[in-house]
C-alpha angles and dihedrals in degrees: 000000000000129000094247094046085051087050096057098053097053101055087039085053088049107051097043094052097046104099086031092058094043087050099059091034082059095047091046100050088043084056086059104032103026126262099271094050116134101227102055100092091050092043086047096049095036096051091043082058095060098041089055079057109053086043086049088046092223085156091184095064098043097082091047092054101042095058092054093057094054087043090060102033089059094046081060095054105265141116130252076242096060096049083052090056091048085059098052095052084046096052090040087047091055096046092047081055096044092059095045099042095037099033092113083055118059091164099053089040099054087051084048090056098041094055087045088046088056084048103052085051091048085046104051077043092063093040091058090049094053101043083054 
């Protein structure tokens, strides 16, 4: 695969997965905090952000952006673990659509996966960074 092709696909991947992703980072953290909760909007925008980061694989902006979310996510009442269990029902969420949007497609679904696959090990990096 070539650099550009990858490239592509990411920000297609990325663009097309961008409401889908806030959505479910909003219902996720309204299963945690309770669907009024003030925070959810800028949880579910902020962490979005850094999701259309690690898909994009701007890796100098991931750190940034992971702190923040952890930032914000404690100022709301919750744990560094629980937003790492918000990003592995995300990442399982995305996958689970990948194969039933894209099932008439192997090709463009494995591509799909490997970019979410990248993501998942930058992601458990920068959690590591941020937990330090």
């Amino acid at each position: 695969m070539f650099a550009d092709d990858l490239a592509t696909a990411r920000r297609d991947l990325a663009d097309w997965s961008q409401p889908v992703i806030v959505d479910y980072l909003q219902e996720l953290y309204a299963r945690l905090l309770g669907p009024s909760h003030q925070s959810l909007r800028v949880l579910g925008i902020s962490h979005g952000r850094t999701w259309r980061i690690l898909i994009l694989g701007d890796l100098e902006k991931l750190a940034p952006a992971r702190r923040e979310i952890v930032g914000i996510s404690r100022l709301a009442g919750l744990k560094t673990q629980h937003v790492e269990q918000i990003d592995q029902a995300m990442l399982a969420e995305l996958m689970d659509i990948i194969v039933a949007r894209f099932h008439r497609s192997p090709a463009q679904a494995s591509l799909y996966g490997r970019i979410l696959l990248s993501a998942a090990s930058r992601l458990a990096a920068a959690g590591s960074t941020v937990a330090a």
